[in-house]
Amino acid sequence: MGISPPGPQFSKCRRNVTKFGSLATPLDGIFDTYGLLDELEKYTNAVNRWDLKAMEELPEYMKFLYEAIYNHVSEVARDALLDNGIDILPYLKEQARLS
C-alpha cells in the first residue's frame, strides 16, 4: 500500500500521509463518477489558481473538499517551515496542479 516510516519521530509524516489519502478518496470518486464535466473544469481551475476565493465558483458539494485539501496542504507547508526552515509550499502547489 504505502510506506509508513517507523518510530515516533515520524508520527507527523504518518499523520499527513493518512490525511492526504483520506482526502484523495472522495476526490477520486468525484472525478470518476459524480462530477459533471463543467464542475470538474471549475474544480481543476480552482486547484490550479490555488486561492480560497476560487472556491466561490465551485458547486456546494465540492467546496468542503477543496477547502479541506487547501487547508491541509497549507498546514503541512507551515509545519515544514517551522520545523525545518524550508518553504515547501511552492512544491506542494506544483504537485497539486491538475492538467
Short mmCIF file of C-alpha atoms in Angstrom, two decimals:
data_model
loop_
_atom_site.label_atom_id
_atom_site.label_comp_id
_atom_site.label_asym_id
_atom_site.label_seq_id
_atom_site.Cartn_x
_atom_site.Cartn_y
_atom_site.Cartn_z
CA MET A 1 0.00 0.00 0.00
CA GLY A 2 2.37 2.72 1.16
CA ILE A 3 5.46 3.40 3.16
CA SER A 4 4.98 4.04 6.84
CA PRO A 5 8.25 5.11 8.46
CA PRO A 6 8.66 3.57 11.91
CA GLY A 7 9.43 5.48 15.05
CA PRO A 8 7.81 8.30 16.97
CA GLN A 9 9.87 10.97 15.19
CA PHE A 10 7.88 10.22 12.01
CA SER A 11 4.42 10.45 13.55
CA LYS A 12 3.69 13.76 11.81
CA CYS A 13 4.68 12.21 8.48
CA ARG A 14 2.36 9.24 9.04
CA ARG A 15 -0.48 11.57 10.03
CA ASN A 16 -0.02 13.71 6.92
CA VAL A 17 0.15 10.74 4.55
CA THR A 18 -3.01 9.31 6.10
CA LYS A 19 -4.79 12.64 5.82
CA PHE A 20 -3.78 13.07 2.18
CA GLY A 21 -5.07 9.58 1.46
CA SER A 22 -8.37 10.24 3.16
CA LEU A 23 -8.80 13.44 1.12
CA ALA A 24 -7.82 11.75 -2.15
CA THR A 25 -10.52 9.07 -1.85
CA PRO A 26 -13.58 11.36 -2.14
CA LEU A 27 -11.79 13.47 -4.76
CA ASP A 28 -11.26 10.34 -6.84
CA GLY A 29 -14.95 9.50 -6.51
CA ILE A 30 -15.95 12.96 -7.65
CA PHE A 31 -13.73 12.77 -10.72
CA ASP A 32 -14.60 9.16 -11.58
CA THR A 33 -18.35 9.04 -11.11
CA TYR A 34 -20.07 12.01 -9.55
CA GLY A 35 -18.78 15.24 -11.06
CA LEU A 36 -20.14 16.78 -14.23
CA LEU A 37 -17.62 17.97 -16.81
CA ASP A 38 -18.21 21.69 -16.22
CA GLU A 39 -17.95 21.17 -12.43
CA LEU A 40 -14.70 19.24 -12.82
CA GLU A 41 -13.29 22.01 -15.00
CA LYS A 42 -14.17 24.57 -12.31
CA TYR A 43 -12.52 22.40 -9.67
CA THR A 44 -9.40 21.97 -11.81
CA ASN A 45 -9.21 25.73 -12.37
CA ALA A 46 -9.62 26.38 -8.63
CA VAL A 47 -6.79 23.99 -7.74
CA ASN A 48 -4.54 25.48 -10.41
CA ARG A 49 -5.22 29.00 -9.10
CA TRP A 50 -4.64 27.84 -5.50
CA ASP A 51 -6.79 30.53 -3.98
CA LEU A 52 -9.58 30.16 -1.44
CA LYS A 53 -11.59 32.76 -3.36
CA ALA A 54 -11.74 30.30 -6.25
CA MET A 55 -13.93 28.15 -4.02
CA GLU A 56 -16.84 30.54 -4.67
CA GLU A 57 -17.12 29.21 -8.24
CA LEU A 58 -17.49 25.59 -7.12
CA PRO A 59 -20.70 23.66 -6.58
CA GLU A 60 -21.60 23.28 -2.90
CA TYR A 61 -20.59 19.61 -2.68
CA MET A 62 -17.04 20.43 -3.87
CA LYS A 63 -16.39 23.40 -1.59
CA PHE A 64 -15.81 21.39 1.57
CA LEU A 65 -13.29 19.09 -0.09
CA TYR A 66 -11.44 21.95 -1.80
CA GLU A 67 -11.16 23.84 1.47
CA ALA A 68 -10.02 20.72 3.35
CA ILE A 69 -7.27 20.00 0.80
CA TYR A 70 -6.22 23.66 0.69
CA ASN A 71 -6.01 23.85 4.49
CA HIS A 72 -4.15 20.55 4.85
CA VAL A 73 -1.54 21.46 2.24
CA SER A 74 -1.07 24.84 3.93
CA GLU A 75 -0.71 23.12 7.32
CA VAL A 76 1.91 20.69 6.00
CA ALA A 77 3.86 23.58 4.45
CA ARG A 78 3.65 25.65 7.65
CA ASP A 79 4.88 22.69 9.73
CA ALA A 80 7.83 22.15 7.38
CA LEU A 81 8.73 25.82 7.59
CA LEU A 82 8.51 25.92 11.39
CA ASP A 83 10.19 22.55 11.99
CA ASN A 84 12.88 22.65 9.31
CA GLY A 85 13.07 26.20 7.98
CA ILE A 86 12.12 25.00 4.49
CA ASP A 87 9.33 26.57 2.43
CA ILE A 88 7.79 23.62 0.60
CA LEU A 89 4.51 25.32 -0.33
CA PRO A 90 5.58 26.08 -3.93
CA TYR A 91 6.48 22.41 -4.42
CA LEU A 92 3.22 21.18 -2.86
CA LYS A 93 1.21 23.57 -5.02
CA GLU A 94 3.01 22.33 -8.12
CA GLN A 95 2.22 18.73 -7.20
CA ALA A 96 -1.43 19.59 -6.59
CA ARG A 97 -1.87 21.20 -10.01
CA LEU A 98 -4.25 19.38 -12.32
CA SER A 99 -3.89 19.48 -16.07
#
